[in-house]
PDB file of N, CA and C in Angstrom:
ATOM      1  N   UNK A   1     -36.663   7.649 -59.217  1.00  0.00           N
ATOM      2  CA  UNK A   1     -36.825   8.769 -58.337  1.00  0.00           C
ATOM      3  C   UNK A   1     -37.877   9.701 -58.918  1.00  0.00           C
ATOM      4  N   UNK A   2     -38.599  10.337 -58.074  1.00  0.00           N
ATOM      5  CA  UNK A   2     -39.722  11.132 -58.549  1.00  0.00           C
ATOM      6  C   UNK A   2     -39.312  12.366 -59.345  1.00  0.00           C
ATOM      7  N   UNK A   3     -38.149  12.964 -59.054  1.00  0.00           N
ATOM      8  CA  UNK A   3     -37.760  14.162 -59.786  1.00  0.00           C
ATOM      9  C   UNK A   3     -37.047  13.855 -61.101  1.00  0.00           C
ATOM     10  N   UNK A   4     -36.845  12.582 -61.404  1.00  0.00           N
ATOM     11  CA  UNK A   4     -36.237  12.192 -62.664  1.00  0.00           C
ATOM     12  C   UNK A   4     -34.723  12.317 -62.697  1.00  0.00           C
ATOM     13  N   UNK A   5     -34.104  12.727 -61.611  1.00  0.00           N
ATOM     14  CA  UNK A   5     -32.659  12.878 -61.564  1.00  0.00           C
ATOM     15  C   UNK A   5     -32.040  11.763 -60.730  1.00  0.00           C
ATOM     16  N   UNK A   6     -30.933  11.221 -61.202  1.00  0.00           N
ATOM     17  CA  UNK A   6     -30.230  10.175 -60.466  1.00  0.00           C
ATOM     18  C   UNK A   6     -29.541  10.777 -59.254  1.00  0.00           C
ATOM     19  N   UNK A   7     -29.503  10.052 -58.193  1.00  0.00           N
ATOM     20  CA  UNK A   7     -28.753  10.433 -57.006  1.00  0.00           C
ATOM     21  C   UNK A   7     -27.490   9.594 -57.015  1.00  0.00           C
ATOM     22  N   UNK A   8     -26.362  10.200 -57.349  1.00  0.00           N
ATOM     23  CA  UNK A   8     -25.107   9.459 -57.471  1.00  0.00           C
ATOM     24  C   UNK A   8     -24.403   9.443 -56.126  1.00  0.00           C
ATOM     25  N   UNK A   9     -23.962   8.256 -55.729  1.00  0.00           N
ATOM     26  CA  UNK A   9     -23.215   8.087 -54.490  1.00  0.00           C
ATOM     27  C   UNK A   9     -21.913   7.373 -54.827  1.00  0.00           C
ATOM     28  N   UNK A  10     -20.947   7.493 -53.963  1.00  0.00           N
ATOM     29  CA  UNK A  10     -19.671   6.830 -54.165  1.00  0.00           C
ATOM     30  C   UNK A  10     -19.700   5.480 -53.474  1.00  0.00           C
ATOM     31  N   UNK A  11     -19.354   4.443 -54.227  1.00  0.00           N
ATOM     32  CA  UNK A  11     -19.245   3.121 -53.635  1.00  0.00           C
ATOM     33  C   UNK A  11     -17.856   2.986 -53.032  1.00  0.00           C
ATOM     34  N   UNK A  12     -17.600   1.879 -52.342  1.00  0.00           N
ATOM     35  CA  UNK A  12     -16.327   1.674 -51.664  1.00  0.00           C
ATOM     36  C   UNK A  12     -15.145   1.752 -52.625  1.00  0.00           C
ATOM     37  N   UNK A  13     -15.321   1.347 -53.876  1.00  0.00           N
ATOM     38  CA  UNK A  13     -14.209   1.369 -54.819  1.00  0.00           C
ATOM     39  C   UNK A  13     -14.095   2.708 -55.546  1.00  0.00           C
ATOM     40  N   UNK A  14     -14.921   3.689 -55.187  1.00  0.00           N
ATOM     41  CA  UNK A  14     -14.813   5.016 -55.772  1.00  0.00           C
ATOM     42  C   UNK A  14     -15.624   5.209 -57.041  1.00  0.00           C
ATOM     43  N   UNK A  15     -16.255   4.182 -57.546  1.00  0.00           N
ATOM     44  CA  UNK A  15     -17.027   4.302 -58.779  1.00  0.00           C
ATOM     45  C   UNK A  15     -18.388   4.921 -58.460  1.00  0.00           C
ATOM     46  N   UNK A  16     -18.817   5.851 -59.316  1.00  0.00           N
ATOM     47  CA  UNK A  16     -20.116   6.478 -59.118  1.00  0.00           C
ATOM     48  C   UNK A  16     -21.232   5.529 -59.525  1.00  0.00           C
ATOM     49  N   UNK A  17     -22.113   5.240 -58.603  1.00  0.00           N
ATOM     50  CA  UNK A  17     -23.198   4.317 -58.901  1.00  0.00           C
ATOM     51  C   UNK A  17     -24.483   4.850 -58.277  1.00  0.00           C
ATOM     52  N   UNK A  18     -25.512   4.930 -59.033  1.00  0.00           N
ATOM     53  CA  UNK A  18     -26.824   5.324 -58.511  1.00  0.00           C
ATOM     54  C   UNK A  18     -27.476   4.054 -57.978  1.00  0.00           C
ATOM     55  N   UNK A  19     -27.395   3.862 -56.680  1.00  0.00           N
ATOM     56  CA  UNK A  19     -27.832   2.603 -56.074  1.00  0.00           C
ATOM     57  C   UNK A  19     -29.302   2.281 -56.349  1.00  0.00           C
ATOM     58  N   UNK A  20     -30.168   3.235 -56.157  1.00  0.00           N
ATOM     59  CA  UNK A  20     -31.592   2.963 -56.363  1.00  0.00           C
ATOM     60  C   UNK A  20     -31.875   2.667 -57.831  1.00  0.00           C
ATOM     61  N   UNK A  21     -31.257   3.414 -58.726  1.00  0.00           N
ATOM     62  CA  UNK A  21     -31.461   3.176 -60.142  1.00  0.00           C
ATOM     63  C   UNK A  21     -30.883   1.831 -60.569  1.00  0.00           C
ATOM     64  N   UNK A  22     -29.746   1.434 -59.975  1.00  0.00           N
ATOM     65  CA  UNK A  22     -29.168   0.137 -60.310  1.00  0.00           C
ATOM     66  C   UNK A  22     -30.095  -0.990 -59.866  1.00  0.00           C
ATOM     67  N   UNK A  23     -30.683  -0.835 -58.704  1.00  0.00           N
ATOM     68  CA  UNK A  23     -31.619  -1.859 -58.223  1.00  0.00           C
ATOM     69  C   UNK A  23     -32.796  -1.995 -59.191  1.00  0.00           C
ATOM     70  N   UNK A  24     -33.356  -0.857 -59.611  1.00  0.00           N
ATOM     71  CA  UNK A  24     -34.479  -0.898 -60.542  1.00  0.00           C
ATOM     72  C   UNK A  24     -34.048  -1.450 -61.887  1.00  0.00           C
ATOM     73  N   UNK A  25     -32.851  -1.113 -62.330  1.00  0.00           N
ATOM     74  CA  UNK A  25     -32.335  -1.643 -63.603  1.00  0.00           C
ATOM     75  C   UNK A  25     -32.233  -3.162 -63.535  1.00  0.00           C
ATOM     76  N   UNK A  26     -31.788  -3.696 -62.403  1.00  0.00           N
ATOM     77  CA  UNK A  26     -31.695  -5.150 -62.226  1.00  0.00           C
ATOM     78  C   UNK A  26     -33.079  -5.802 -62.336  1.00  0.00           C
ATOM     79  N   UNK A  27     -34.054  -5.193 -61.683  1.00  0.00           N
ATOM     80  CA  UNK A  27     -35.425  -5.711 -61.718  1.00  0.00           C
ATOM     81  C   UNK A  27     -35.960  -5.677 -63.148  1.00  0.00           C
ATOM     82  N   UNK A  28     -35.772  -4.540 -63.824  1.00  0.00           N
ATOM     83  CA  UNK A  28     -36.263  -4.391 -65.195  1.00  0.00           C
ATOM     84  C   UNK A  28     -35.571  -5.352 -66.159  1.00  0.00           C
ATOM     85  N   UNK A  29     -34.272  -5.518 -66.000  1.00  0.00           N
ATOM     86  CA  UNK A  29     -33.523  -6.396 -66.889  1.00  0.00           C
ATOM     87  C   UNK A  29     -33.918  -7.857 -66.687  1.00  0.00           C
ATOM     88  N   UNK A  30     -34.137  -8.248 -65.439  1.00  0.00           N
ATOM     89  CA  UNK A  30     -34.592  -9.616 -65.166  1.00  0.00           C
ATOM     90  C   UNK A  30     -35.974  -9.850 -65.774  1.00  0.00           C
ATOM     91  N   UNK A  31     -36.838  -8.858 -65.673  1.00  0.00           N
ATOM     92  CA  UNK A  31     -38.172  -8.972 -66.276  1.00  0.00           C
ATOM     93  C   UNK A  31     -38.069  -9.088 -67.792  1.00  0.00           C
ATOM     94  N   UNK A  32     -37.155  -8.320 -68.402  1.00  0.00           N
ATOM     95  CA  UNK A  32     -36.964  -8.395 -69.859  1.00  0.00           C
ATOM     96  C   UNK A  32     -36.476  -9.789 -70.263  1.00  0.00           C
ATOM     97  N   UNK A  33     -35.577 -10.355 -69.483  1.00  0.00           N
ATOM     98  CA  UNK A  33     -35.091 -11.713 -69.776  1.00  0.00           C
ATOM     99  C   UNK A  33     -36.224 -12.735 -69.691  1.00  0.00           C
ATOM    100  N   UNK A  34     -37.002 -12.647 -68.631  1.00  0.00           N
ATOM    101  CA  UNK A  34     -38.103 -13.606 -68.468  1.00  0.00           C
ATOM    102  C   UNK A  34     -39.151 -13.431 -69.565  1.00  0.00           C
ATOM    103  N   UNK A  35     -39.414 -12.184 -69.972  1.00  0.00           N
ATOM    104  CA  UNK A  35     -40.367 -11.949 -71.059  1.00  0.00           C
ATOM    105  C   UNK A  35     -39.821 -12.517 -72.366  1.00  0.00           C
ATOM    106  N   UNK A  36     -38.541 -12.327 -72.627  1.00  0.00           N
ATOM    107  CA  UNK A  36     -37.929 -12.892 -73.834  1.00  0.00           C
ATOM    108  C   UNK A  36     -38.082 -14.409 -73.843  1.00  0.00           C
ATOM    109  N   UNK A  37     -37.910 -15.027 -72.694  1.00  0.00           N
ATOM    110  CA  UNK A  37     -38.077 -16.486 -72.607  1.00  0.00           C
ATOM    111  C   UNK A  37     -39.527 -16.884 -72.877  1.00  0.00           C
ATOM    112  N   UNK A  38     -40.465 -16.136 -72.323  1.00  0.00           N
ATOM    113  CA  UNK A  38     -41.895 -16.442 -72.550  1.00  0.00           C
ATOM    114  C   UNK A  38     -42.259 -16.350 -74.016  1.00  0.00           C
ATOM    115  N   UNK A  39     -41.607 -15.422 -74.720  1.00  0.00           N
ATOM    116  CA  UNK A  39     -41.885 -15.241 -76.145  1.00  0.00           C
ATOM    117  C   UNK A  39     -40.996 -16.125 -77.019  1.00  0.00           C
ATOM    118  N   UNK A  40     -40.219 -16.975 -76.388  1.00  0.00           N
ATOM    119  CA  UNK A  40     -39.302 -17.891 -77.063  1.00  0.00           C
ATOM    120  C   UNK A  40     -38.243 -17.150 -77.873  1.00  0.00           C
ATOM    121  N   UNK A  41     -37.744 -16.056 -77.298  1.00  0.00           N
ATOM    122  CA  UNK A  41     -36.701 -15.261 -77.931  1.00  0.00           C
ATOM    123  C   UNK A  41     -35.346 -15.528 -77.301  1.00  0.00           C
ATOM    124  N   UNK A  42     -35.102 -16.747 -76.891  1.00  0.00           N
ATOM    125  CA  UNK A  42     -33.817 -17.086 -76.308  1.00  0.00           C
ATOM    126  C   UNK A  42     -33.235 -18.287 -77.036  1.00  0.00           C
ATOM    127  N   UNK A  43     -31.952 -18.469 -76.881  1.00  0.00           N
ATOM    128  CA  UNK A  43     -31.269 -19.620 -77.459  1.00  0.00           C
ATOM    129  C   UNK A  43     -30.631 -20.396 -76.323  1.00  0.00           C
ATOM    130  N   UNK A  44     -31.456 -21.089 -75.568  1.00  0.00           N
ATOM    131  CA  UNK A  44     -30.991 -21.837 -74.398  1.00  0.00           C
ATOM    132  C   UNK A  44     -30.272 -20.883 -73.445  1.00  0.00           C
ATOM    133  N   UNK A  45     -28.958 -21.040 -73.264  1.00  0.00           N
ATOM    134  CA  UNK A  45     -28.223 -20.173 -72.344  1.00  0.00           C
ATOM    135  C   UNK A  45     -27.207 -19.301 -73.075  1.00  0.00           C
ATOM    136  N   UNK A  46     -27.381 -19.095 -74.366  1.00  0.00           N
ATOM    137  CA  UNK A  46     -26.382 -18.384 -75.164  1.00  0.00           C
ATOM    138  C   UNK A  46     -26.726 -16.927 -75.460  1.00  0.00           C
ATOM    139  N   UNK A  47     -27.776 -16.392 -74.892  1.00  0.00           N
ATOM    140  CA  UNK A  47     -28.139 -14.998 -75.141  1.00  0.00           C
ATOM    141  C   UNK A  47     -27.610 -14.095 -74.045  1.00  0.00           C
ATOM    142  N   UNK A  48     -27.476 -12.813 -74.362  1.00  0.00           N
ATOM    143  CA  UNK A  48     -26.953 -11.857 -73.405  1.00  0.00           C
ATOM    144  C   UNK A  48     -27.779 -10.582 -73.449  1.00  0.00           C
ATOM    145  N   UNK A  49     -28.115 -10.073 -72.274  1.00  0.00           N
ATOM    146  CA  UNK A  49     -28.740  -8.765 -72.145  1.00  0.00           C
ATOM    147  C   UNK A  49     -27.828  -7.930 -71.256  1.00  0.00           C
ATOM    148  N   UNK A  50     -27.717  -6.648 -71.574  1.00  0.00           N
ATOM    149  CA  UNK A  50     -26.953  -5.745 -70.713  1.00  0.00           C
ATOM    150  C   UNK A  50     -27.682  -4.414 -70.618  1.00  0.00           C
ATOM    151  N   UNK A  51     -27.325  -3.653 -69.581  1.00  0.00           N
ATOM    152  CA  UNK A  51     -27.909  -2.335 -69.374  1.00  0.00           C
ATOM    153  C   UNK A  51     -26.905  -1.465 -68.635  1.00  0.00           C
ATOM    154  N   UNK A  52     -26.654  -0.264 -69.162  1.00  0.00           N
ATOM    155  CA  UNK A  52     -25.763   0.687 -68.495  1.00  0.00           C
ATOM    156  C   UNK A  52     -26.412   1.165 -67.197  1.00  0.00           C
ATOM    157  N   UNK A  53     -25.588   1.295 -66.148  1.00  0.00           N
ATOM    158  CA  UNK A  53     -26.096   1.773 -64.859  1.00  0.00           C
ATOM    159  C   UNK A  53     -25.304   2.964 -64.332  1.00  0.00           C
ATOM    160  N   UNK A  54     -24.387   3.489 -65.121  1.00  0.00           N
ATOM    161  CA  UNK A  54     -23.660   4.699 -64.729  1.00  0.00           C
ATOM    162  C   UNK A  54     -23.954   5.788 -65.761  1.00  0.00           C
ATOM    163  N   UNK A  55     -23.772   7.020 -65.364  1.00  0.00           N
ATOM    164  CA  UNK A  55     -24.086   8.150 -66.242  1.00  0.00           C
ATOM    165  C   UNK A  55     -23.301   8.111 -67.541  1.00  0.00           C
ATOM    166  N   UNK A  56     -22.060   7.620 -67.489  1.00  0.00           N
ATOM    167  CA  UNK A  56     -21.234   7.582 -68.699  1.00  0.00           C
ATOM    168  C   UNK A  56     -21.369   6.275 -69.477  1.00  0.00           C
ATOM    169  N   UNK A  57     -22.181   5.343 -68.984  1.00  0.00           N
ATOM    170  CA  UNK A  57     -22.412   4.081 -69.686  1.00  0.00           C
ATOM    171  C   UNK A  57     -21.330   3.044 -69.491  1.00  0.00           C
ATOM    172  N   UNK A  58     -20.280   3.374 -68.746  1.00  0.00           N
ATOM    173  CA  UNK A  58     -19.155   2.457 -68.587  1.00  0.00           C
ATOM    174  C   UNK A  58     -19.448   1.287 -67.656  1.00  0.00           C
ATOM    175  N   UNK A  59     -20.245   1.514 -66.633  1.00  0.00           N
ATOM    176  CA  UNK A  59     -20.645   0.427 -65.742  1.00  0.00           C
ATOM    177  C   UNK A  59     -21.956  -0.133 -66.256  1.00  0.00           C
ATOM    178  N   UNK A  60     -22.007  -1.454 -66.343  1.00  0.00           N
ATOM    179  CA  UNK A  60     -23.210  -2.070 -66.884  1.00  0.00           C
ATOM    180  C   UNK A  60     -23.456  -3.427 -66.250  1.00  0.00           C
ATOM    181  N   UNK A  61     -24.703  -3.840 -66.312  1.00  0.00           N
ATOM    182  CA  UNK A  61     -25.123  -5.148 -65.824  1.00  0.00           C
ATOM    183  C   UNK A  61     -25.174  -6.110 -66.997  1.00  0.00           C
ATOM    184  N   UNK A  62     -24.780  -7.353 -66.749  1.00  0.00           N
ATOM    185  CA  UNK A  62     -24.791  -8.389 -67.782  1.00  0.00           C
ATOM    186  C   UNK A  62     -25.226  -9.690 -67.133  1.00  0.00           C
ATOM    187  N   UNK A  63     -26.033 -10.466 -67.849  1.00  0.00           N
ATOM    188  CA  UNK A  63     -26.446 -11.749 -67.286  1.00  0.00           C
ATOM    189  C   UNK A  63     -25.254 -12.715 -67.266  1.00  0.00           C
ATOM    190  N   UNK A  64     -25.211 -13.600 -66.267  1.00  0.00           N
ATOM    191  CA  UNK A  64     -24.083 -14.517 -66.119  1.00  0.00           C
ATOM    192  C   UNK A  64     -24.135 -15.689 -67.090  1.00  0.00           C
ATOM    193  N   UNK A  65     -23.024 -16.331 -67.198  1.00  0.00           N
ATOM    194  CA  UNK A  65     -22.868 -17.519 -68.028  1.00  0.00           C
ATOM    195  C   UNK A  65     -23.753 -18.653 -67.513  1.00  0.00           C
ATOM    196  N   UNK A  66     -24.332 -19.383 -68.432  1.00  0.00           N
ATOM    197  CA  UNK A  66     -25.108 -20.604 -68.169  1.00  0.00           C
ATOM    198  C   UNK A  66     -26.404 -20.385 -67.415  1.00  0.00           C
ATOM    199  N   UNK A  67     -26.961 -19.187 -67.448  1.00  0.00           N
ATOM    200  CA  UNK A  67     -28.245 -18.953 -66.794  1.00  0.00           C
ATOM    201  C   UNK A  67     -29.293 -18.696 -67.853  1.00  0.00           C
ATOM    202  N   UNK A  68     -30.332 -19.531 -67.904  1.00  0.00           N
ATOM    203  CA  UNK A  68     -31.416 -19.375 -68.870  1.00  0.00           C
ATOM    204  C   UNK A  68     -32.227 -18.133 -68.532  1.00  0.00           C
ATOM    205  N   UNK A  69     -32.693 -17.427 -69.551  1.00  0.00           N
ATOM    206  CA  UNK A  69     -33.477 -16.211 -69.354  1.00  0.00           C
ATOM    207  C   UNK A  69     -34.678 -16.441 -68.436  1.00  0.00           C
ATOM    208  N   UNK A  70     -35.310 -17.583 -68.545  1.00  0.00           N
ATOM    209  CA  UNK A  70     -36.500 -17.864 -67.739  1.00  0.00           C
ATOM    210  C   UNK A  70     -36.169 -17.944 -66.248  1.00  0.00           C
ATOM    211  N   UNK A  71     -34.912 -18.117 -65.896  1.00  0.00           N
ATOM    212  CA  UNK A  71     -34.510 -18.274 -64.502  1.00  0.00           C
ATOM    213  C   UNK A  71     -33.793 -17.047 -63.948  1.00  0.00           C
ATOM    214  N   UNK A  72     -33.717 -15.980 -64.718  1.00  0.00           N
ATOM    215  CA  UNK A  72     -32.985 -14.788 -64.278  1.00  0.00           C
ATOM    216  C   UNK A  72     -33.711 -14.053 -63.155  1.00  0.00           C
ATOM    217  N   UNK A  73     -32.924 -13.665 -62.151  1.00  0.00           N
ATOM    218  CA  UNK A  73     -33.407 -12.836 -61.048  1.00  0.00           C
ATOM    219  C   UNK A  73     -32.578 -11.557 -61.030  1.00  0.00           C
ATOM    220  N   UNK A  74     -33.103 -10.529 -60.425  1.00  0.00           N
ATOM    221  CA  UNK A  74     -32.397  -9.243 -60.359  1.00  0.00           C
ATOM    222  C   UNK A  74     -31.004  -9.398 -59.756  1.00  0.00           C
ATOM    223  N   UNK A  75     -30.881 -10.237 -58.770  1.00  0.00           N
ATOM    224  CA  UNK A  75     -29.590 -10.412 -58.083  1.00  0.00           C
ATOM    225  C   UNK A  75     -28.584 -11.221 -58.891  1.00  0.00           C
ATOM    226  N   UNK A  76     -29.005 -11.832 -59.981  1.00  0.00           N
ATOM    227  CA  UNK A  76     -28.105 -12.658 -60.792  1.00  0.00           C
ATOM    228  C   UNK A  76     -27.167 -11.849 -61.681  1.00  0.00           C
ATOM    229  N   UNK A  77     -27.536 -10.628 -62.034  1.00  0.00           N
ATOM    230  CA  UNK A  77     -26.737  -9.843 -62.967  1.00  0.00           C
ATOM    231  C   UNK A  77     -25.397  -9.449 -62.356  1.00  0.00           C
ATOM    232  N   UNK A  78     -24.370  -9.440 -63.192  1.00  0.00           N
ATOM    233  CA  UNK A  78     -23.019  -9.095 -62.760  1.00  0.00           C
ATOM    234  C   UNK A  78     -22.748  -7.651 -63.162  1.00  0.00           C
ATOM    235  N   UNK A  79     -22.238  -6.850 -62.218  1.00  0.00           N
ATOM    236  CA  UNK A  79     -21.880  -5.466 -62.491  1.00  0.00           C
ATOM    237  C   UNK A  79     -20.465  -5.441 -63.056  1.00  0.00           C
ATOM    238  N   UNK A  80     -20.316  -4.867 -64.241  1.00  0.00           N
ATOM    239  CA  UNK A  80     -19.022  -4.812 -64.925  1.00  0.00           C
ATOM    240  C   UNK A  80     -18.643  -3.377 -65.250  1.00  0.00           C
ATOM    241  N   UNK A  81     -17.368  -3.162 -65.482  1.00  0.00           N
ATOM    242  CA  UNK A  81     -16.855  -1.865 -65.904  1.00  0.00           C
ATOM    243  C   UNK A  81     -16.213  -2.059 -67.271  1.00  0.00           C
ATOM    244  N   UNK A  82     -16.698  -1.354 -68.267  1.00  0.00           N
ATOM    245  CA  UNK A  82     -16.225  -1.528 -69.640  1.00  0.00           C
ATOM    246  C   UNK A  82     -14.743  -1.226 -69.797  1.00  0.00           C
ATOM    247  N   UNK A  83     -14.189  -0.382 -68.940  1.00  0.00           N
ATOM    248  CA  UNK A  83     -12.780  -0.020 -69.046  1.00  0.00           C
ATOM    249  C   UNK A  83     -11.868  -0.942 -68.241  1.00  0.00           C
ATOM    250  N   UNK A  84     -12.436  -1.726 -67.333  1.00  0.00           N
ATOM    251  CA  UNK A  84     -11.628  -2.545 -66.424  1.00  0.00           C
ATOM    252  C   UNK A  84     -11.249  -3.898 -67.011  1.00  0.00           C
ATOM    253  N   UNK A  85     -12.014  -4.393 -67.957  1.00  0.00           N
ATOM    254  CA  UNK A  85     -11.747  -5.732 -68.476  1.00  0.00           C
ATOM    255  C   UNK A  85     -12.243  -6.797 -67.518  1.00  0.00           C
ATOM    256  N   UNK A  86     -12.028  -8.032 -67.892  1.00  0.00           N
ATOM    257  CA  UNK A  86     -12.464  -9.147 -67.062  1.00  0.00           C
ATOM    258  C   UNK A  86     -11.413  -9.473 -66.016  1.00  0.00           C
ATOM    259  N   UNK A  87     -11.877  -9.889 -64.866  1.00  0.00           N
ATOM    260  CA  UNK A  87     -11.011 -10.264 -63.756  1.00  0.00           C
ATOM    261  C   UNK A  87     -11.418 -11.646 -63.270  1.00  0.00           C
ATOM    262  N   UNK A  88     -10.659 -12.261 -62.369  1.00  0.00           N
ATOM    263  CA  UNK A  88     -11.088 -13.559 -61.826  1.00  0.00           C
ATOM    264  C   UNK A  88     -12.478 -13.500 -61.181  1.00  0.00           C
ATOM    265  N   UNK A  89     -12.846 -12.324 -60.634  1.00  0.00           N
ATOM    266  CA  UNK A  89     -14.167 -12.177 -60.018  1.00  0.00           C
ATOM    267  C   UNK A  89     -15.298 -12.207 -61.044  1.00  0.00           C
ATOM    268  N   UNK A  90     -14.980 -11.922 -62.298  1.00  0.00           N
ATOM    269  CA  UNK A  90     -16.005 -11.910 -63.343  1.00  0.00           C
ATOM    270  C   UNK A  90     -15.934 -13.160 -64.213  1.00  0.00           C
ATOM    271  N   UNK A  91     -15.417 -14.236 -63.662  1.00  0.00           N
ATOM    272  CA  UNK A  91     -15.268 -15.484 -64.416  1.00  0.00           C
ATOM    273  C   UNK A  91     -16.609 -16.044 -64.874  1.00  0.00           C
ATOM    274  N   UNK A  92     -17.689 -15.623 -64.245  1.00  0.00           N
ATOM    275  CA  UNK A  92     -19.014 -16.138 -64.598  1.00  0.00           C
ATOM    276  C   UNK A  92     -19.593 -15.462 -65.836  1.00  0.00           C
ATOM    277  N   UNK A  93     -18.788 -14.687 -66.542  1.00  0.00           N
ATOM    278  CA  UNK A  93     -19.256 -13.973 -67.730  1.00  0.00           C
ATOM    279  C   UNK A  93     -18.801 -14.699 -68.988  1.00  0.00           C
ATOM    280  N   UNK A  94     -19.709 -14.843 -69.923  1.00  0.00           N
ATOM    281  CA  UNK A  94     -19.398 -15.441 -71.218  1.00  0.00           C
ATOM    282  C   UNK A  94     -18.453 -14.509 -71.975  1.00  0.00           C
ATOM    283  N   UNK A  95     -17.365 -15.040 -72.507  1.00  0.00           N
ATOM    284  CA  UNK A  95     -16.378 -14.223 -73.222  1.00  0.00           C
ATOM    285  C   UNK A  95     -16.985 -13.544 -74.457  1.00  0.00           C
ATOM    286  N   UNK A  96     -17.902 -14.224 -75.126  1.00  0.00           N
ATOM    287  CA  UNK A  96     -18.566 -13.615 -76.276  1.00  0.00           C
ATOM    288  C   UNK A  96     -19.414 -12.431 -75.827  1.00  0.00           C
ATOM    289  N   UNK A  97     -20.121 -12.599 -74.717  1.00  0.00           N
ATOM    290  CA  UNK A  97     -20.932 -11.499 -74.175  1.00  0.00           C
ATOM    291  C   UNK A  97     -20.046 -10.313 -73.840  1.00  0.00           C
ATOM    292  N   UNK A  98     -18.888 -10.577 -73.239  1.00  0.00           N
ATOM    293  CA  UNK A  98     -17.966  -9.491 -72.898  1.00  0.00           C
ATOM    294  C   UNK A  98     -17.484  -8.781 -74.164  1.00  0.00           C
ATOM    295  N   UNK A  99     -17.122  -9.550 -75.178  1.00  0.00           N
ATOM    296  CA  UNK A  99     -16.622  -8.961 -76.424  1.00  0.00           C
ATOM    297  C   UNK A  99     -17.665  -8.046 -77.057  1.00  0.00           C
ATOM    298  N   UNK A 100     -18.903  -8.467 -77.046  1.00  0.00           N
ATOM    299  CA  UNK A 100     -19.972  -7.669 -77.665  1.00  0.00           C
ATOM    300  C   UNK A 100     -20.395  -6.512 -76.771  1.00  0.00           C
ATOM    301  N   UNK A 101     -20.826  -6.826 -75.574  1.00  0.00           N
ATOM    302  CA  UNK A 101     -21.396  -5.812 -74.690  1.00  0.00           C
ATOM    303  C   UNK A 101     -20.330  -4.911 -74.071  1.00  0.00           C
ATOM    304  N   UNK A 102     -19.170  -5.462 -73.729  1.00  0.00           N
ATOM    305  CA  UNK A 102     -18.086  -4.646 -73.193  1.00  0.00           C
ATOM    306  C   UNK A 102     -17.650  -3.587 -74.185  1.00  0.00           C
ATOM    307  N   UNK A 103     -17.514  -3.974 -75.441  1.00  0.00           N
ATOM    308  CA  UNK A 103     -17.131  -3.024 -76.490  1.00  0.00           C
ATOM    309  C   UNK A 103     -18.210  -1.964 -76.683  1.00  0.00           C
ATOM    310  N   UNK A 104     -19.448  -2.399 -76.714  1.00  0.00           N
ATOM    311  CA  UNK A 104     -20.556  -1.471 -76.900  1.00  0.00           C
ATOM    312  C   UNK A 104     -20.598  -0.431 -75.779  1.00  0.00           C
ATOM    313  N   UNK A 105     -20.457  -0.880 -74.528  1.00  0.00           N
ATOM    314  CA  UNK A 105     -20.506   0.057 -73.393  1.00  0.00           C
ATOM    315  C   UNK A 105     -19.239   0.905 -73.313  1.00  0.00           C
ATOM    316  N   UNK A 106     -18.097   0.366 -73.710  1.00  0.00           N
ATOM    317  CA  UNK A 106     -16.850   1.141 -73.690  1.00  0.00           C
ATOM    318  C   UNK A 106     -16.930   2.333 -74.632  1.00  0.00           C
ATOM    319  N   UNK A 107     -17.713   2.215 -75.676  1.00  0.00           N
ATOM    320  CA  UNK A 107     -17.822   3.295 -76.661  1.00  0.00           C
ATOM    321  C   UNK A 107     -18.875   4.329 -76.291  1.00  0.00           C
ATOM    322  N   UNK A 108     -19.420   4.238 -75.098  1.00  0.00           N
ATOM    323  CA  UNK A 108     -20.431   5.180 -74.650  1.00  0.00           C
ATOM    324  C   UNK A 108     -19.833   6.433 -74.029  1.00  0.00           C
ATOM    325  N   UNK A 109     -18.521   6.560 -74.002  1.00  0.00           N
ATOM    326  CA  UNK A 109     -17.862   7.713 -73.388  1.00  0.00           C
ATOM    327  C   UNK A 109     -18.368   9.006 -74.026  1.00  0.00           C
ATOM    328  N   UNK A 110     -18.740   9.949 -73.174  1.00  0.00           N
ATOM    329  CA  UNK A 110     -19.158  11.262 -73.650  1.00  0.00           C
ATOM    330  C   UNK A 110     -20.549  11.326 -74.219  1.00  0.00           C
ATOM    331  N   UNK A 111     -21.337  10.301 -74.051  1.00  0.00           N
ATOM    332  CA  UNK A 111     -22.702  10.329 -74.589  1.00  0.00           C
ATOM    333  C   UNK A 111     -23.697  10.549 -73.508  1.00  0.00           C
TER     334      UNK A 111
END
């Protein structure tokens, strides 16, 4: 956004999400994955990138299980909540990625 401030809206589940910023975050994160692949900074399908998309850092995007960085698209990232834990809907997430990135984002409270 041109004024540098996020426009927070309420999604159907009540979570605050800046829709335009989340879209841009998805695009940027996919580009970072593809660049990492071009520079050979990936380990087949075992790497994980995440990015906070909520003001408190609790909601974040994470690349799905079994997707090579070179093939990542903005729409591929899974939106997760660090406080919610994994659910059947998030089955496409690597458990190691959740342990690392979920913990990291959960500790962003108040920052």
